[in-house]
Amino acid sequence: MIKTALLLLLGGLALSLPVASVLAIGGYFLSENFSFIPMTGAAGTLTWSHSTDFILIAAPMFIMMGELMHRSGISERLFGALTPWFARVPGQLIHTNIASSAVFAATSGSSLATAATIGTVAVPNMDKGGYNRPLFLGSIAAGGTLGILIPPSINMIVYSVLSQTSVVDLYAAGFIPGLMLAMLFSGIVLVAVLLVPSLVKGQPADGSLWRARLAGLPHLLPPLMLFFVVVGSIYLGVATPTEASALGLMATLGLVAINGQLNLSVLLSAFEGTVRTTCMIMLIVLSAFFLNLVMVSIGLVDTITSSILDLGWSPLAMLLAIIAFYLVLGCFMETISMMIATTPIVVPVVVGLGYDPVWWGIVFVILIEAALITPPVGLNLYIVQAVRKSGSISDLFIGSVPFLAAMLVMVVLLLLFPGLALWLPEVVTPN
């Protein structure tokens, strides 16, 4: 039964079938052949109940927030405001790419939106400043991955629903690792530029930097305000995560209106992007829920969990094997699909090994981030290449390597110091 399920999933993906179709077909086959009571009749009820899940409703809200910020010029002003602060740091605009991605991530919740938005603003400056193309482009792709680690995060919402874990705890757990990962990215750039100064040939900063820094401060306020509205309302007890996403969307609409960009063209473009992304995610989510229901009903999840735990490996060895599995799988599978297809199977194993599901959620998100910049299927690489519009994508493949190494360092740090993820949830939501 386990072999049949694996062959169905891997075979469908190898044939490049849509992931939602692979999951739904797999669920139908297992239901018809291994279940005493075929579960296909429950598909309609399951689809309705999960498509109206209160937590999942937050996803399109966060997606639209990112779409509106991208199309209204808020992100461009954010990039310009941060640029003077790194003018005298070796690496200059590369650090701005990472910092802008981190700030934008705190409002959009999407890696793809973060990479596309910051890439659109940053790429035109690459050749003007004489930057090494692989390193510059790699920083945009890697910075984009922060969109699913620094809260609010759409992927954390999905993981919360699939693993029955508190999204509030997950958001709190993502703060410190998210900021640390951004600093690791900048640290790698700093070391690389100090060792090889020719990587950056930018012009030296002039003496009017403080004037430019102060002049740009007002443009940093909108994303920071949105972050406070969304995350602050959650931890102040004013709103649930879903209600906070609605508040954030209304605040974003207000900012766009204040900037004079709230017109029909911007709204229609934002609606189109939101619907396209939401439909893709929800179709995969609903198909995965059907497959998960079938696997639970036929005992497949328990069988897999027992088989793995019966191997007799130490918890650490088993966890390292799971991490290696995800690093390999990330080379060939899209991230949201990987999360949805594997979470119901892997989380019981990880919990059975004695690890905290919230802690694992953060490690898991970082592994998914790595998949976003791992060739040949790293979506952020192709997003940045599409924004770039010319040149070889091999630049991005090469440029992503040092940032991938930083992610692995962050995983090791979480293994050695679990409190990096677990301390803040214990502080903000004590039992």
Short mmCIF file of C-alpha atoms in Angstrom, two decimals:
data_model
loop_
_atom_site.label_atom_id
_atom_site.label_comp_id
_atom_site.label_asym_id
_atom_site.label_seq_id
_atom_site.Cartn_x
_atom_site.Cartn_y
_atom_site.Cartn_z
CA MET A 1 0.00 0.00 0.00
CA ILE A 2 2.84 2.38 0.87
CA LYS A 3 4.64 1.54 -2.37
CA THR A 4 1.45 2.08 -4.37
CA ALA A 5 0.90 5.52 -2.83
CA LEU A 6 4.50 6.58 -3.47
CA LEU A 7 4.42 5.34 -7.06
CA LEU A 8 1.20 7.25 -7.72
CA LEU A 9 2.52 10.50 -6.30
CA LEU A 10 6.04 10.36 -7.73
CA GLY A 11 4.87 8.99 -11.08
CA GLY A 12 2.33 11.76 -11.51
CA LEU A 13 4.84 14.43 -10.62
CA ALA A 14 7.43 12.89 -12.96
CA LEU A 15 4.88 13.15 -15.78
CA SER A 16 4.51 16.88 -14.98
CA LEU A 17 0.81 16.53 -14.17
CA PRO A 18 -0.71 19.37 -12.14
CA VAL A 19 -0.02 18.74 -8.47
CA ALA A 20 -3.68 19.10 -7.49
CA SER A 21 -4.61 16.44 -10.05
CA VAL A 22 -1.91 14.08 -8.79
CA LEU A 23 -3.14 14.39 -5.20
CA ALA A 24 -6.81 13.96 -6.14
CA ILE A 25 -6.13 10.96 -8.42
CA GLY A 26 -3.98 9.38 -5.73
CA GLY A 27 -6.75 9.80 -3.17
CA TYR A 28 -9.36 8.34 -5.52
CA PHE A 29 -7.21 5.30 -6.37
CA LEU A 30 -6.41 4.52 -2.72
CA SER A 31 -10.04 5.01 -1.71
CA GLU A 32 -11.42 2.69 -4.38
CA ASN A 33 -8.84 -0.07 -3.89
CA PHE A 34 -7.96 -0.09 -0.18
CA SER A 35 -10.88 1.44 1.73
CA PHE A 36 -13.80 -0.65 2.99
CA ILE A 37 -15.99 2.41 2.53
CA PRO A 38 -15.01 4.45 -0.59
CA MET A 39 -14.42 8.04 0.49
CA THR A 40 -15.18 9.76 -2.82
CA GLY A 41 -18.69 10.52 -1.61
CA ALA A 42 -17.23 12.67 1.13
CA ALA A 43 -15.27 14.82 -1.32
CA GLY A 44 -18.01 17.45 -1.63
CA THR A 45 -18.51 17.84 2.11
CA LEU A 46 -14.75 17.90 2.65
CA THR A 47 -14.26 20.56 -0.02
CA TRP A 48 -16.94 22.80 1.45
CA SER A 49 -15.82 22.44 5.07
CA HIS A 50 -12.17 23.20 4.35
CA SER A 51 -12.75 25.92 1.76
CA THR A 52 -14.62 27.85 4.47
CA ASP A 53 -11.97 27.23 7.13
CA PHE A 54 -11.64 30.46 9.11
CA ILE A 55 -7.83 30.35 9.19
CA LEU A 56 -7.44 29.72 5.44
CA ILE A 57 -9.53 32.80 4.66
CA ALA A 58 -6.50 34.85 5.73
CA ALA A 59 -4.45 33.62 2.75
CA PRO A 60 -6.14 35.69 -0.02
CA MET A 61 -6.09 38.74 2.26
CA PHE A 62 -2.31 38.60 2.65
CA ILE A 63 -1.86 37.85 -1.04
CA MET A 64 -3.85 40.93 -2.00
CA MET A 65 -1.88 43.08 0.45
CA GLY A 66 1.31 42.13 -1.40
CA GLU A 67 -0.32 42.69 -4.78
CA LEU A 68 -1.48 46.19 -3.83
CA MET A 69 1.89 47.19 -2.39
CA HIS A 70 3.63 45.96 -5.52
CA ARG A 71 1.35 47.83 -7.91
CA SER A 72 0.97 51.09 -5.98
CA GLY A 73 4.66 52.04 -5.71
CA ILE A 74 4.94 51.53 -1.94
CA SER A 75 7.64 48.89 -2.42
CA GLU A 76 9.65 51.14 -4.74
CA ARG A 77 9.66 53.93 -2.17
CA LEU A 78 10.63 51.42 0.51
CA PHE A 79 13.67 50.35 -1.53
CA GLY A 80 14.69 53.97 -2.09
CA ALA A 81 14.36 54.78 1.60
CA LEU A 82 16.60 51.88 2.67
CA THR A 83 19.31 52.45 0.07
CA PRO A 84 21.15 55.33 1.84
CA TRP A 85 21.48 53.28 5.04
CA PHE A 86 23.73 50.75 3.29
CA ALA A 87 25.63 53.18 1.05
CA ARG A 88 28.86 52.81 3.04
CA VAL A 89 28.54 49.09 3.79
CA PRO A 90 30.63 46.85 1.49
CA GLY A 91 28.06 45.37 -0.86
CA GLN A 92 25.80 48.43 -0.81
CA LEU A 93 22.65 47.68 -2.83
CA ILE A 94 22.92 43.93 -2.23
CA HIS A 95 22.26 44.60 1.45
CA THR A 96 19.38 46.86 0.42
CA ASN A 97 17.90 43.94 -1.54
CA ILE A 98 17.94 41.77 1.56
CA ALA A 99 16.69 44.45 3.96
CA SER A 100 13.88 45.48 1.59
CA SER A 101 12.87 41.84 1.21
CA ALA A 102 12.76 41.41 4.99
CA VAL A 103 10.57 44.49 5.47
CA PHE A 104 8.29 43.63 2.54
CA ALA A 105 8.04 40.05 3.83
CA ALA A 106 6.58 41.42 7.05
CA THR A 107 3.55 42.62 5.11
CA SER A 108 3.07 40.30 2.12
CA GLY A 109 3.42 36.75 3.53
CA SER A 110 4.52 35.45 0.12
CA SER A 111 7.99 34.58 -1.16
CA LEU A 112 7.07 34.86 -4.80
CA ALA A 113 5.48 38.29 -4.30
CA THR A 114 8.52 39.47 -2.34
CA ALA A 115 11.01 38.27 -4.98
CA ALA A 116 8.99 39.73 -7.85
CA THR A 117 8.42 43.08 -6.14
CA ILE A 118 11.96 43.70 -4.91
CA GLY A 119 13.40 42.29 -8.14
CA THR A 120 11.40 44.75 -10.23
CA VAL A 121 12.87 47.66 -8.29
CA ALA A 122 16.42 46.34 -7.79
CA VAL A 123 17.43 44.70 -11.09
CA PRO A 124 17.68 47.97 -13.10
CA ASN A 125 20.37 49.12 -10.64
CA MET A 126 22.53 46.00 -11.00
CA ASP A 127 24.61 46.93 -14.02
CA LYS A 128 24.60 50.65 -13.19
CA GLY A 129 26.46 49.94 -9.96
CA GLY A 130 28.81 47.39 -11.48
CA TYR A 131 27.63 44.57 -9.24
CA ASN A 132 28.55 40.93 -9.70
CA ARG A 133 25.44 39.56 -11.40
CA PRO A 134 25.19 36.12 -9.72
CA LEU A 135 25.63 37.57 -6.22
CA PHE A 136 23.23 40.47 -6.84
CA LEU A 137 20.52 38.29 -8.39
CA GLY A 138 21.01 35.56 -5.82
CA SER A 139 20.40 38.07 -3.03
CA ILE A 140 17.02 38.99 -4.54
CA ALA A 141 15.94 35.35 -4.93
CA ALA A 142 17.13 34.47 -1.42
CA GLY A 143 15.70 37.62 0.13
CA GLY A 144 12.35 36.72 -1.38
CA THR A 145 12.28 33.49 0.62
CA LEU A 146 11.98 35.55 3.81
CA GLY A 147 8.37 36.15 2.79
CA ILE A 148 7.29 32.79 4.23
CA LEU A 149 9.42 32.89 7.39
CA ILE A 150 8.95 36.41 8.76
CA PRO A 151 5.28 36.72 9.80
CA PRO A 152 2.69 37.06 8.50
CA SER A 153 3.26 33.97 6.35
CA ILE A 154 0.82 32.21 4.04
CA ASN A 155 2.77 28.94 4.27
CA MET A 156 2.60 29.03 8.07
CA ILE A 157 -1.17 29.35 7.81
CA VAL A 158 -1.30 26.24 5.61
CA TYR A 159 1.06 24.34 7.94
CA SER A 160 -1.06 25.40 10.93
CA VAL A 161 -4.22 23.97 9.36
CA LEU A 162 -2.56 20.72 8.25
CA SER A 163 -0.72 20.06 11.52
CA GLN A 164 -3.35 21.44 13.93
CA THR A 165 -0.74 23.84 15.32
CA SER A 166 -1.40 27.36 16.59
CA VAL A 167 -0.68 29.93 13.87
CA VAL A 168 -0.11 32.52 16.62
CA ASP A 169 2.70 30.37 18.06
CA LEU A 170 4.13 29.80 14.59
CA TYR A 171 4.20 33.53 13.86
CA ALA A 172 5.99 34.22 17.15
CA ALA A 173 8.43 31.38 16.46
CA GLY A 174 9.34 32.81 13.05
CA PHE A 175 10.48 36.25 14.25
CA ILE A 176 13.96 35.50 15.60
CA PRO A 177 14.96 32.89 12.95
CA GLY A 178 13.66 35.20 10.22
CA LEU A 179 15.73 38.16 11.37
CA MET A 180 18.76 35.94 11.97
CA LEU A 181 18.50 34.47 8.48
CA ALA A 182 18.35 37.97 6.96
CA MET A 183 21.50 38.87 8.93
CA LEU A 184 23.20 35.66 7.78
CA PHE A 185 22.43 36.61 4.16
CA SER A 186 23.96 40.05 4.68
CA GLY A 187 26.91 38.54 6.55
CA ILE A 188 27.71 36.26 3.63
CA VAL A 189 27.58 39.23 1.24
CA LEU A 190 29.82 41.29 3.52
CA VAL A 191 32.44 38.52 3.79
CA ALA A 192 32.34 37.85 0.04
CA VAL A 193 32.84 41.51 -0.85
CA LEU A 194 35.62 41.97 1.70
CA LEU A 195 37.44 38.92 0.33
CA VAL A 196 36.79 39.80 -3.33
CA PRO A 197 36.32 43.59 -3.64
CA SER A 198 35.85 43.32 -7.41
CA LEU A 199 32.37 41.86 -6.80
CA VAL A 200 31.15 45.44 -6.32
CA LYS A 201 32.32 48.41 -8.35
CA GLY A 202 29.83 50.93 -7.07
CA GLN A 203 30.59 54.60 -6.62
CA PRO A 204 31.67 55.78 -3.15
CA ALA A 205 28.95 57.43 -1.12
CA ASP A 206 28.85 61.20 -0.97
CA GLY A 207 28.58 63.33 2.15
CA SER A 208 24.82 63.96 2.06
CA LEU A 209 23.82 60.50 3.26
CA TRP A 210 22.15 61.57 6.49
CA ARG A 211 19.96 64.03 4.62
CA ALA A 212 18.87 61.20 2.29
CA ARG A 213 18.35 58.80 5.19
CA LEU A 214 16.16 61.22 7.08
CA ALA A 215 14.24 62.17 3.95
CA GLY A 216 13.46 58.49 3.33
CA LEU A 217 12.15 57.70 6.81
CA PRO A 218 8.51 58.58 5.98
CA HIS A 219 8.56 55.91 3.26
CA LEU A 220 9.48 53.26 5.84
CA LEU A 221 6.40 54.03 7.89
CA PRO A 222 3.73 52.40 5.64
CA PRO A 223 5.14 48.83 5.73
CA LEU A 224 5.99 49.16 9.43
CA MET A 225 2.47 50.39 10.12
CA LEU A 226 0.98 47.47 8.20
CA PHE A 227 3.19 45.08 10.16
CA PHE A 228 1.93 46.56 13.43
CA VAL A 229 -1.70 46.44 12.28
CA VAL A 230 -1.46 42.76 11.34
CA VAL A 231 0.93 41.24 13.86
CA GLY A 232 0.35 43.78 16.62
CA SER A 233 -3.41 43.24 16.58
CA ILE A 234 -2.86 39.49 16.96
CA TYR A 235 -0.56 39.68 19.98
CA LEU A 236 -2.46 42.51 21.63
CA GLY A 237 -5.49 40.25 21.60
CA VAL A 238 -7.47 42.62 19.38
CA ALA A 239 -7.92 40.22 16.46
CA THR A 240 -7.50 36.63 15.36
CA PRO A 241 -5.01 35.99 12.50
CA THR A 242 -7.86 36.02 9.98
CA GLU A 243 -9.35 39.22 11.36
CA ALA A 244 -5.86 40.74 11.41
CA SER A 245 -5.43 39.92 7.71
CA ALA A 246 -8.68 41.78 6.96
CA LEU A 247 -7.50 44.77 9.02
CA GLY A 248 -4.18 44.70 7.14
CA LEU A 249 -5.94 44.66 3.79
CA MET A 250 -8.13 47.64 4.72
CA ALA A 251 -5.06 49.52 5.98
CA THR A 252 -3.25 48.75 2.72
CA LEU A 253 -6.19 50.06 0.69
CA GLY A 254 -6.10 53.20 2.80
CA LEU A 255 -2.36 53.70 2.16
CA VAL A 256 -2.81 53.17 -1.56
CA ALA A 257 -5.64 55.73 -1.57
CA ILE A 258 -3.53 58.26 0.37
CA ASN A 259 -0.77 57.85 -2.23
CA GLY A 260 -3.28 58.57 -5.00
CA GLN A 261 -2.89 55.12 -6.57
CA LEU A 262 -6.28 53.63 -5.75
CA ASN A 263 -7.71 53.47 -9.26
CA LEU A 264 -9.52 50.86 -11.34
CA SER A 265 -6.37 49.68 -13.12
CA VAL A 266 -4.49 48.97 -9.88
CA LEU A 267 -7.49 47.25 -8.32
CA LEU A 268 -8.16 45.02 -11.32
CA SER A 269 -4.50 43.99 -11.55
CA ALA A 270 -4.43 43.24 -7.81
CA PHE A 271 -7.69 41.27 -8.01
CA GLU A 272 -6.40 39.21 -10.93
CA GLY A 273 -3.11 38.37 -9.22
CA THR A 274 -4.89 37.52 -5.97
CA VAL A 275 -7.45 35.24 -7.61
CA ARG A 276 -4.82 33.45 -9.68
CA THR A 277 -2.57 32.71 -6.70
CA THR A 278 -5.42 31.88 -4.31
CA CYS A 279 -7.04 29.44 -6.73
CA MET A 280 -3.75 27.64 -7.27
CA ILE A 281 -3.13 27.29 -3.53
CA MET A 282 -6.69 26.31 -2.61
CA LEU A 283 -7.03 23.68 -5.34
CA ILE A 284 -3.87 22.01 -4.08
CA VAL A 285 -4.97 22.34 -0.44
CA LEU A 286 -8.40 20.79 -1.06
CA SER A 287 -6.93 17.92 -3.09
CA ALA A 288 -4.40 17.30 -0.34
CA PHE A 289 -7.12 17.24 2.32
CA PHE A 290 -8.99 14.58 0.32
CA LEU A 291 -5.83 12.48 -0.03
CA ASN A 292 -5.07 12.90 3.68
CA LEU A 293 -8.60 11.81 4.64
CA VAL A 294 -8.24 8.67 2.55
CA MET A 295 -4.78 7.87 3.94
CA VAL A 296 -6.05 8.23 7.51
CA SER A 297 -9.16 6.14 6.84
CA ILE A 298 -7.14 3.22 5.41
CA GLY A 299 -4.50 3.46 8.13
CA LEU A 300 -1.71 4.51 5.78
CA VAL A 301 -0.49 7.42 7.96
CA ASP A 302 -0.23 5.17 11.03
CA THR A 303 1.51 2.49 8.97
CA ILE A 304 4.12 4.93 7.65
CA THR A 305 4.69 6.46 11.08
CA SER A 306 5.10 3.05 12.75
CA SER A 307 7.39 1.78 9.98
CA ILE A 308 9.72 4.77 10.33
CA LEU A 309 9.78 4.71 14.14
CA ASP A 310 10.42 0.96 14.13
CA LEU A 311 13.69 1.47 12.23
CA GLY A 312 15.35 2.00 15.58
CA TRP A 313 17.34 5.07 14.58
CA SER A 314 18.07 7.76 17.13
CA PRO A 315 15.75 10.80 17.00
CA LEU A 316 18.58 13.01 15.72
CA ALA A 317 19.58 10.57 12.98
CA MET A 318 15.96 10.24 11.90
CA LEU A 319 15.51 14.01 11.87
CA LEU A 320 18.67 14.51 9.80
CA ALA A 321 17.37 11.92 7.33
CA ILE A 322 14.07 13.81 7.05
CA ILE A 323 15.94 17.10 6.49
CA ALA A 324 18.08 15.47 3.77
CA PHE A 325 14.90 14.09 2.18
CA TYR A 326 13.40 17.58 1.96
CA LEU A 327 16.58 19.09 0.55
CA VAL A 328 16.50 16.53 -2.27
CA LEU A 329 12.74 16.75 -2.77
CA GLY A 330 13.00 20.54 -3.01
CA CYS A 331 15.07 20.18 -6.16
CA PHE A 332 12.11 18.66 -7.99
CA MET A 333 8.88 19.77 -6.30
CA GLU A 334 7.10 23.10 -5.90
CA THR A 335 7.10 24.33 -2.30
CA ILE A 336 3.40 24.65 -1.39
CA SER A 337 2.79 21.24 -2.97
CA MET A 338 5.67 19.75 -0.99
CA MET A 339 4.29 21.19 2.25
CA ILE A 340 0.74 20.02 1.67
CA ALA A 341 1.62 16.56 0.40
CA THR A 342 4.08 15.66 3.16
CA THR A 343 3.01 17.52 6.32
CA PRO A 344 0.30 15.04 7.43
CA ILE A 345 2.81 12.19 7.10
CA VAL A 346 5.98 13.79 8.46
CA VAL A 347 4.61 15.79 11.40
CA PRO A 348 3.37 12.68 13.31
CA VAL A 349 6.82 11.14 12.81
CA VAL A 350 8.62 14.26 14.06
CA VAL A 351 6.31 14.55 17.07
CA GLY A 352 6.78 10.84 17.73
CA LEU A 353 10.53 11.44 17.85
CA GLY A 354 9.97 13.95 20.65
CA TYR A 355 10.29 17.25 18.76
CA ASP A 356 7.93 20.21 19.15
CA PRO A 357 5.58 20.70 16.15
CA VAL A 358 6.00 24.50 16.34
CA TRP A 359 9.79 24.18 16.29
CA TRP A 360 9.57 21.73 13.40
CA GLY A 361 7.26 24.15 11.56
CA ILE A 362 10.04 26.76 11.52
CA VAL A 363 12.70 24.24 10.43
CA PHE A 364 10.28 22.99 7.78
CA VAL A 365 9.64 26.51 6.45
CA ILE A 366 13.40 27.12 6.13
CA LEU A 367 13.75 23.85 4.19
CA ILE A 368 10.92 25.01 1.94
CA GLU A 369 12.72 28.34 1.54
CA ALA A 370 15.77 26.39 0.37
CA ALA A 371 13.60 24.67 -2.23
CA LEU A 372 12.67 28.09 -3.63
CA ILE A 373 16.30 28.75 -4.63
CA THR A 374 17.40 25.17 -5.40
CA PRO A 375 17.80 24.36 -9.10
CA PRO A 376 16.23 23.12 -11.27
CA VAL A 377 12.73 23.90 -9.90
CA GLY A 378 13.44 26.82 -7.54
CA LEU A 379 10.53 29.15 -8.28
CA ASN A 380 12.21 32.29 -6.96
CA LEU A 381 15.05 31.77 -9.43
CA TYR A 382 12.62 31.83 -12.33
CA ILE A 383 10.68 34.77 -10.88
CA VAL A 384 13.85 36.89 -10.71
CA GLN A 385 14.93 35.70 -14.15
CA ALA A 386 11.54 36.73 -15.55
CA VAL A 387 11.95 40.18 -13.98
CA ARG A 388 15.48 40.40 -15.38
CA LYS A 389 14.21 39.55 -18.92
CA SER A 390 17.67 38.76 -20.35
CA GLY A 391 20.85 36.87 -19.61
CA SER A 392 21.40 33.28 -18.54
CA ILE A 393 19.58 31.74 -15.60
CA SER A 394 22.87 30.07 -14.69
CA ASP A 395 23.75 33.38 -12.99
CA LEU A 396 20.93 32.73 -10.55
CA PHE A 397 21.87 29.07 -10.09
CA ILE A 398 25.40 30.14 -9.11
CA GLY A 399 24.33 33.12 -7.05
CA SER A 400 21.89 31.11 -4.93
CA VAL A 401 24.57 28.75 -3.57
CA PRO A 402 25.99 30.94 -0.75
CA PHE A 403 22.49 31.84 0.43
CA LEU A 404 21.48 28.19 0.40
CA ALA A 405 24.48 27.56 2.65
CA ALA A 406 23.19 30.27 5.02
CA MET A 407 19.85 28.45 5.28
CA LEU A 408 21.60 25.23 6.21
CA VAL A 409 23.54 27.12 8.89
CA MET A 410 20.23 28.42 10.26
CA VAL A 411 18.83 24.87 10.39
CA VAL A 412 21.91 23.73 12.31
CA LEU A 413 21.51 26.64 14.75
CA LEU A 414 17.89 25.64 15.36
CA LEU A 415 18.96 22.05 15.97
CA LEU A 416 21.57 23.20 18.50
CA PHE A 417 19.46 25.94 20.07
CA PRO A 418 15.72 25.12 19.78
CA GLY A 419 14.97 28.15 21.98
CA LEU A 420 15.65 30.40 18.99
CA ALA A 421 12.21 29.36 17.78
CA LEU A 422 10.48 28.37 21.01
CA TRP A 423 11.41 31.18 23.39
CA LEU A 424 9.20 33.92 21.92
CA PRO A 425 6.01 31.77 21.68
CA GLU A 426 6.44 30.91 25.36
CA VAL A 427 6.71 34.61 26.18
CA VAL A 428 3.80 35.94 24.13
CA THR A 429 1.41 33.00 24.59
CA PRO A 430 2.26 31.42 27.96
CA ASN A 431 0.25 28.34 28.88
#
